[in-house]
XYZ file of C-alpha atoms in Angstrom:
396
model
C -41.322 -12.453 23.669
C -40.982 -8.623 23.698
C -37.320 -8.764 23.722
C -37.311 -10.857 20.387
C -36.542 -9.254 17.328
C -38.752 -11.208 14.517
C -37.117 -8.820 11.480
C -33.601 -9.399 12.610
C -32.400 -12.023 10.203
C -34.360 -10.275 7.291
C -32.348 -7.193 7.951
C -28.846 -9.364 8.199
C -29.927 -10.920 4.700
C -30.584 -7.650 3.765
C -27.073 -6.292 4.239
C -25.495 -9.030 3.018
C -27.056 -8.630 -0.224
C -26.020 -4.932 -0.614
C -22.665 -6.189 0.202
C -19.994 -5.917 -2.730
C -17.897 -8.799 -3.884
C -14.765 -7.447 -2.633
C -16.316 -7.517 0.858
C -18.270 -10.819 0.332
C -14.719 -12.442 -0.403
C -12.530 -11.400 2.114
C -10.120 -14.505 3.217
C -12.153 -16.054 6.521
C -9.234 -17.819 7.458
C -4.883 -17.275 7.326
C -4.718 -20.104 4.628
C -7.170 -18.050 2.357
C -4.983 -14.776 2.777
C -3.153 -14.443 -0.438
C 0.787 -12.944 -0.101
C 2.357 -11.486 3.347
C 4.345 -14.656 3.650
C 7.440 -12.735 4.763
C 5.437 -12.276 7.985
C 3.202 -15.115 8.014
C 4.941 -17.623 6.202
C 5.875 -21.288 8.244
C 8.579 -19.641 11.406
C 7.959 -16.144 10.566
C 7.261 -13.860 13.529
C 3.694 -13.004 12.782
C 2.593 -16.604 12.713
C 4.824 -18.006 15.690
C 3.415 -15.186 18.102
C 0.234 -16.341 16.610
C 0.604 -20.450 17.273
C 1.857 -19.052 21.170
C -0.902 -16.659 21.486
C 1.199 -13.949 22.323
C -0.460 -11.121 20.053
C 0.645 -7.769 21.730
C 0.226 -4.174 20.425
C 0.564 -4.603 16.576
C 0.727 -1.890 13.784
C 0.683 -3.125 10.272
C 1.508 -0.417 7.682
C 1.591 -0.723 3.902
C -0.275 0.301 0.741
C -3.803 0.621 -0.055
C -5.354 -3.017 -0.422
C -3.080 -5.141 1.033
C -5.484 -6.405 3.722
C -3.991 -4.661 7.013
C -8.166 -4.417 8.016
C -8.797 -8.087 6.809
C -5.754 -9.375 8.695
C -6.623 -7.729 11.775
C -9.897 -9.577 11.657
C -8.420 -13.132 10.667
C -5.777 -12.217 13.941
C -8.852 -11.703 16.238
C -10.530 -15.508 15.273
C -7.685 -17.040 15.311
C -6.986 -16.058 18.679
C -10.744 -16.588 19.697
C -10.829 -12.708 21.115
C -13.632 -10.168 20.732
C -13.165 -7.510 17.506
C -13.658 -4.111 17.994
C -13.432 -1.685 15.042
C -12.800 2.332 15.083
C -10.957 4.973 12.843
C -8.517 7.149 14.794
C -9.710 10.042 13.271
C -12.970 9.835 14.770
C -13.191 7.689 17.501
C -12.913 10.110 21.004
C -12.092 9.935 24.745
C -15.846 8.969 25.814
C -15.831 5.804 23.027
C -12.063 4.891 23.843
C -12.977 4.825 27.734
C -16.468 2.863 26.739
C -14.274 -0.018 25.115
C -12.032 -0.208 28.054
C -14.730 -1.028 30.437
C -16.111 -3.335 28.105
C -12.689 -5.350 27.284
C -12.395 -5.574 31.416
C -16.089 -6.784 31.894
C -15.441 -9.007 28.991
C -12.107 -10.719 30.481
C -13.313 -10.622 34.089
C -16.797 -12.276 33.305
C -15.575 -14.893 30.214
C -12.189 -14.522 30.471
C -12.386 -13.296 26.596
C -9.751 -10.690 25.294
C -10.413 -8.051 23.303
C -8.738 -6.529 19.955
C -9.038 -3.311 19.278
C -8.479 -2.499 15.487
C -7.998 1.065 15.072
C -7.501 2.447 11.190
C -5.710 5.307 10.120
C -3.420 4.922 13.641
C -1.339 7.631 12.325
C -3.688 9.856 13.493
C -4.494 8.960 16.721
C -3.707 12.190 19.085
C -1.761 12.244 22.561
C -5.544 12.590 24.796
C -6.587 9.273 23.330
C -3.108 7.562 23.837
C -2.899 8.467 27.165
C -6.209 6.855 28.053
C -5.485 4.140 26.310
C -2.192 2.674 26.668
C -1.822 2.084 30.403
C -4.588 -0.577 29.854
C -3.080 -1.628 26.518
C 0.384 -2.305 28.600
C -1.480 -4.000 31.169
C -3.086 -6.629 28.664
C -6.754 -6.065 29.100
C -7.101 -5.345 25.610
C -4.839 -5.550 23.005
C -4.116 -2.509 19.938
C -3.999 -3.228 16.482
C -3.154 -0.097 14.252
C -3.375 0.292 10.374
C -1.391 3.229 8.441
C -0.326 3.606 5.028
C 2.181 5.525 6.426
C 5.368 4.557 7.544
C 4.676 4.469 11.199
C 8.807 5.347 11.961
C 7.599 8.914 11.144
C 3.877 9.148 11.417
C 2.637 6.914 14.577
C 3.535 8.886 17.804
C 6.526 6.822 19.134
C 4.816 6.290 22.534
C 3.168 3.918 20.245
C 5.867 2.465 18.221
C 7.814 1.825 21.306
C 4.635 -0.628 22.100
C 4.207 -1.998 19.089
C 5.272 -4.979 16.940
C 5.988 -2.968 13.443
C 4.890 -5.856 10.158
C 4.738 -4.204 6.546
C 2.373 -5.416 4.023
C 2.670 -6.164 0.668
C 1.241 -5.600 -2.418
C 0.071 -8.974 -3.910
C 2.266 -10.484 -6.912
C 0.025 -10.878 -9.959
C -0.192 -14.572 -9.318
C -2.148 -14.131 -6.362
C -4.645 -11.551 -8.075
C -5.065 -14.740 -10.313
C -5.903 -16.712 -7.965
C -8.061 -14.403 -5.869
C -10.111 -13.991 -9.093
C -10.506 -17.712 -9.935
C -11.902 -18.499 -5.744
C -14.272 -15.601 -6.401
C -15.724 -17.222 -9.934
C -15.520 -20.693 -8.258
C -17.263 -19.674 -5.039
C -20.621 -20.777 -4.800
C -21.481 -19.358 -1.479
C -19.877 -15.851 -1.629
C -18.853 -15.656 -5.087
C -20.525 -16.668 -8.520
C -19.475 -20.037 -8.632
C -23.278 -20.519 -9.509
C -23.062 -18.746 -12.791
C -21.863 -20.145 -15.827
C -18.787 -17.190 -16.783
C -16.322 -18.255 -19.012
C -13.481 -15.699 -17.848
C -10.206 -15.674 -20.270
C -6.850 -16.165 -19.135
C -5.957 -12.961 -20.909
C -8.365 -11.348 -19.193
C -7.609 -12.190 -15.606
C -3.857 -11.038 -16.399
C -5.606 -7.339 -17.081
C -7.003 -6.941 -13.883
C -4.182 -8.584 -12.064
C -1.670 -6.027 -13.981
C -3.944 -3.113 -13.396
C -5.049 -3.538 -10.019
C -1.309 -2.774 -9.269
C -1.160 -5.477 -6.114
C -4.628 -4.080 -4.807
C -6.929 -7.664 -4.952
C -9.874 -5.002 -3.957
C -9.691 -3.075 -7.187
C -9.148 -6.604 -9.020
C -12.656 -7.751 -7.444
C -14.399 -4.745 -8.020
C -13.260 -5.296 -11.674
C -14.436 -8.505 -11.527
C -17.871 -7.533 -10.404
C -18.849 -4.732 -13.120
C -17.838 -7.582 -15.877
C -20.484 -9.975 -14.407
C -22.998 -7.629 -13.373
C -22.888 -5.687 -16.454
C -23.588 -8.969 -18.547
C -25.697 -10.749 -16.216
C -29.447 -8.779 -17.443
C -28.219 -9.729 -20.852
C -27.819 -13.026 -20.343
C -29.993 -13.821 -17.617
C -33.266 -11.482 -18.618
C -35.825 -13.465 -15.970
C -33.529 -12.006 -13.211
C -30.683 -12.453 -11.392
C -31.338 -14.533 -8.555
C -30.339 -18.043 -7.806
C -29.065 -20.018 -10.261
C -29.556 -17.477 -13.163
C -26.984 -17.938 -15.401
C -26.133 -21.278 -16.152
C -25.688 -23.023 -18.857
C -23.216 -25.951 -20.762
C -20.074 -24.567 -21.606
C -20.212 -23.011 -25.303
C -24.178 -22.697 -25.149
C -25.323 -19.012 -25.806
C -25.988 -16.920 -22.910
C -22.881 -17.800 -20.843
C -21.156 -14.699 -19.421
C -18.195 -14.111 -21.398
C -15.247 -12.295 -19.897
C -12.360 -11.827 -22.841
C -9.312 -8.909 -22.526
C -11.810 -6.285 -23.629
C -14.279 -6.551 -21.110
C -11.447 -6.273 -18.683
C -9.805 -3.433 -20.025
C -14.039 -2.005 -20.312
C -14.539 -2.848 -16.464
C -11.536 -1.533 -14.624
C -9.978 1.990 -14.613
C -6.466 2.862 -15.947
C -3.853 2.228 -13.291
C -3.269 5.361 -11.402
C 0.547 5.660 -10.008
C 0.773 5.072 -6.506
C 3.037 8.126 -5.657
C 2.769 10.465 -2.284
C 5.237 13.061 -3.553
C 5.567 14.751 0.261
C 6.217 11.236 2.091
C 8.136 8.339 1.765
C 7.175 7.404 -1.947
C 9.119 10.995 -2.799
C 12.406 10.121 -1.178
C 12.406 6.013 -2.239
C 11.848 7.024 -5.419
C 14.341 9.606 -5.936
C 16.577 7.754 -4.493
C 15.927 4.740 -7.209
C 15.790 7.478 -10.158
C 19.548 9.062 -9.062
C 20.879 4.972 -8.543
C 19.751 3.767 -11.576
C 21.171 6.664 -13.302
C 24.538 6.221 -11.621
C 24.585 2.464 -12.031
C 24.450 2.994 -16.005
C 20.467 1.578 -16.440
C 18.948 4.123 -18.498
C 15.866 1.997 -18.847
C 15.277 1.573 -15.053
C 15.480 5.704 -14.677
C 13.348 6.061 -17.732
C 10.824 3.925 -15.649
C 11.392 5.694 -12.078
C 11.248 9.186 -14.410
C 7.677 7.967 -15.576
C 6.576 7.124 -11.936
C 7.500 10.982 -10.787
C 5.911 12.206 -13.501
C 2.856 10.449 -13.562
C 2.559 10.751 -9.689
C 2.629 14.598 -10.004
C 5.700 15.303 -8.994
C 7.703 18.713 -9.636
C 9.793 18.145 -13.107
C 11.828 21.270 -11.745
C 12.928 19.323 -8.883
C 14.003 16.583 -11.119
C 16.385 18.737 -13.183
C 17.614 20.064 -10.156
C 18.901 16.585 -8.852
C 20.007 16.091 -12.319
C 22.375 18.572 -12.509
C 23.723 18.274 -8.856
C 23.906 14.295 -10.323
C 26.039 15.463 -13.457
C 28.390 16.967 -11.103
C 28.471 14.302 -8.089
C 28.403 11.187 -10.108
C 30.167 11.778 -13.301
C 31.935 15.449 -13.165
C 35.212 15.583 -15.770
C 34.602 11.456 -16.916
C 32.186 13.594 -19.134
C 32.251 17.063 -19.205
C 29.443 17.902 -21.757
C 27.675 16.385 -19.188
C 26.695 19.065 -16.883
C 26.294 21.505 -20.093
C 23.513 18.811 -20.665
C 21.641 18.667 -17.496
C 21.732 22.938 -17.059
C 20.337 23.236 -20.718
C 17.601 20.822 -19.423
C 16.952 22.445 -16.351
C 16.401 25.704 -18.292
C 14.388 24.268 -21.137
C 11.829 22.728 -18.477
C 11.580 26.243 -16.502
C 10.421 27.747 -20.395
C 8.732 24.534 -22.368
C 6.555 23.289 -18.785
C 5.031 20.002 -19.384
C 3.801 17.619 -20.798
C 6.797 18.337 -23.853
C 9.286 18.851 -20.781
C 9.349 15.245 -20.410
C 11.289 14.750 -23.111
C 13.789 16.915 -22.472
C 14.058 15.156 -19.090
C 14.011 12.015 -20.986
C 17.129 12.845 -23.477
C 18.966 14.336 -20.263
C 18.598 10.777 -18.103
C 19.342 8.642 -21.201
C 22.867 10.799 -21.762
C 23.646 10.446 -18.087
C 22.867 6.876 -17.396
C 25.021 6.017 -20.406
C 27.858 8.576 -19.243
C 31.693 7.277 -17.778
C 31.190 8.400 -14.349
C 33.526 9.614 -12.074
C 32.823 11.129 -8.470
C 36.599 12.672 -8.073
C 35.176 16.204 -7.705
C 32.777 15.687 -5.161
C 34.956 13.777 -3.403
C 38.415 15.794 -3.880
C 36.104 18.931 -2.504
C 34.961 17.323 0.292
C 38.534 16.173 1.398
C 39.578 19.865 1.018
C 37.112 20.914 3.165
C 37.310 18.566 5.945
C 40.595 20.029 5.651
C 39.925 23.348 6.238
C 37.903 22.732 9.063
C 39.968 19.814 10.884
C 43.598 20.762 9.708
C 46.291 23.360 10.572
C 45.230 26.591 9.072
C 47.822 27.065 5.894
C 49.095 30.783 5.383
C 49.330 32.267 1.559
C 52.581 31.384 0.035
C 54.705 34.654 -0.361
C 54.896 33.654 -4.282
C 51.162 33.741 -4.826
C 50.066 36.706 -2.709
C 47.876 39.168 -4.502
């Protein structure tokens, strides 16, 4: 009777409780994940090494809130193994050596695998790979890393060379939509047991601001009802507090400025030392050179806003006026140093415009790339061809 612990399910209800709707929600099976079809989709590899149960090593990489912890999770019951959860930053030797024994008692005893979900894999260091993998290889427990890195460059490649690579996406806004309406529906985990009348308009905020991140959308979600549901519901909150016929006073009512009052502004998604830097230079300078000004207007707004260096952008604008459209338009390297110049003196925020009325000119420029490639065939010259002497005629 000793070994019983009478408080136990008090303290699980208790948890629960504190638990935020974002959590509470959380897809419990694959059909309830919203998006990643490209990997999960009917004949996709994801979901036929699922249906053969041959999960090995897996590292899923993508942006914030695209469910790489949530998947890991639905990967582990679907396959029926045991779920174990650390951060690579954290977790050391002693812990990494205690799961180990524990995955090999577990298979030898049930014959019950074992996942091991580690977050932030990027930073897992050489000591705790090398105790790891040689029992990862031989199948007593199997690795599941998360990064919002690109793994190519930031996941040691003893890893990698382990590892099934899948990229997550972020969620379209039609699936925000529809994670929003299961959450209001959901009687069980959700608040399908209040009455909320919730606005088409106003789902479409949160879907648009959440920028493909169904956390930030549910989170959004929450502060609307919570912050309404005293008002309405003054004898408390508990069970059943809330509800009423459609139309009646005292309903929750979510409209487009309660969204826009319960979520943050959208904050760019831009790492300007990784991969987010070179993708999106590269977008800015191809836009520009395929003649959209309005697509590098946008990618020029997405540096900006993400911090990056404005100087750095009217550097690769003038190399650009040069590369990309040379003598088609010759004013057009006059333009991009005088921007250059007047971004070093003016700073920002007026520098943007500058930048602005210098990618507008060159998007809509003739382009022509003769000069950059005329020098480059008289250099490969130079260095590959027969050396030429000065003529006679044009000696000094």
């Amino acid at each position: 009777m000793s070994g019983i612990d009478l408080w136990a399910q008090r303290r699980e209800q208790a948890r629960r409780k504190a638990e935020p709707l974002a959590v509470r929600m959380r897809p419990r099976t694959l059909d309830e994940l919203e998006g990643q079809q490209h990997i999960l989709g009917p004949g996709k590899l994801l979901r036929r090494m699922l249906e053969a149960d041959v999960i090995t090593s897996l590292i899923l990489h993508g942006p914030p809130g695209t469910g790489k912890t949530t998947l890991a999770e639905l990967i582990a019951g679907y396959t029926r193994r045991h779920f174990e959860r650390e951060n690579a930053s954290s977790v050391g030797v002693k812990r990494i050596r205690e799961i180990i024994d524990e995955a090999a008692r577990r298979l030898e005893n049930s014959g019950t695998r074992t996942i091991l979900f580690l977050d932030e894999i990027h930073r897992f260091t050489k000591a705790q790979q090398d105790v790891l993998l040689a029992d990862v290889e031989r199948g007593i427990l199997t690795l599941v890393g998360a990064t919002t890195e690109n793994p190519l460059f930031a996941v040691n490649s003893a890893l990698v060379s382990r590892s099934t690579l899948f990229r997550l996406e972020l969620l379209e806004e039609a699936a925000i939509v529809r994670v929003l309406r299961r959450a209001l529906a959901d009687e069980e985990r959700g608040y399908g047991k209040l009455k909320i009348e919730a606005s088409d308009e106003a789902l479409s905020v949160w879907a648009i601001k959440s920028d493909g991140d169904a956390r930030r959308a549910l989170t959004a979600l929450e502060v609307a009802v919570l912050s309404q549901l005293k008002r309405v519901a003054p004898g408390g909150a508990g069970e059943g507090a809330g509800l009423r016929e459609e139309g009646e006073p005292g309903a929750i009512v979510i409209d487009r400025a309660t969204a826009e009052d319960s979520i943050q502004q959208k904050a760019a998604v831009y790492d300007g030392s990784g991969d987010d830097h070179y993708d999106t230079i590269s977008a800015f300078i191809k836009s520009i050179r395929g003649s959209d000004p309005d697509a590098a207007l946008y990618w020029l707004a997405r540096m900006l806003e993400g911090g990056e260096d404005p100087r750095f952008i009217a550097r690769r604008l003038a190399i650009l006026a040069s590369e990309d459209i040379g003598n088609a338009d010759p004013r057009a390297i006059q333009i991009a140093a005088a921007a250059w110049q007047l971004v070093e003196r003016i700073g920002m925020p007026e520098g943007r415009i500058t930048l602005a009325q210098c990618v507008t000119y060159l998007a809509l420029a003739s382009k022509s790339n003769a000069s950059y490639a005329a020098i480059d065939a008289a250099i490969a010259d130079v260095r590959e061809g027969r050396t030429l002497p000065v003529p006679m005629y044009i000696k000094d």
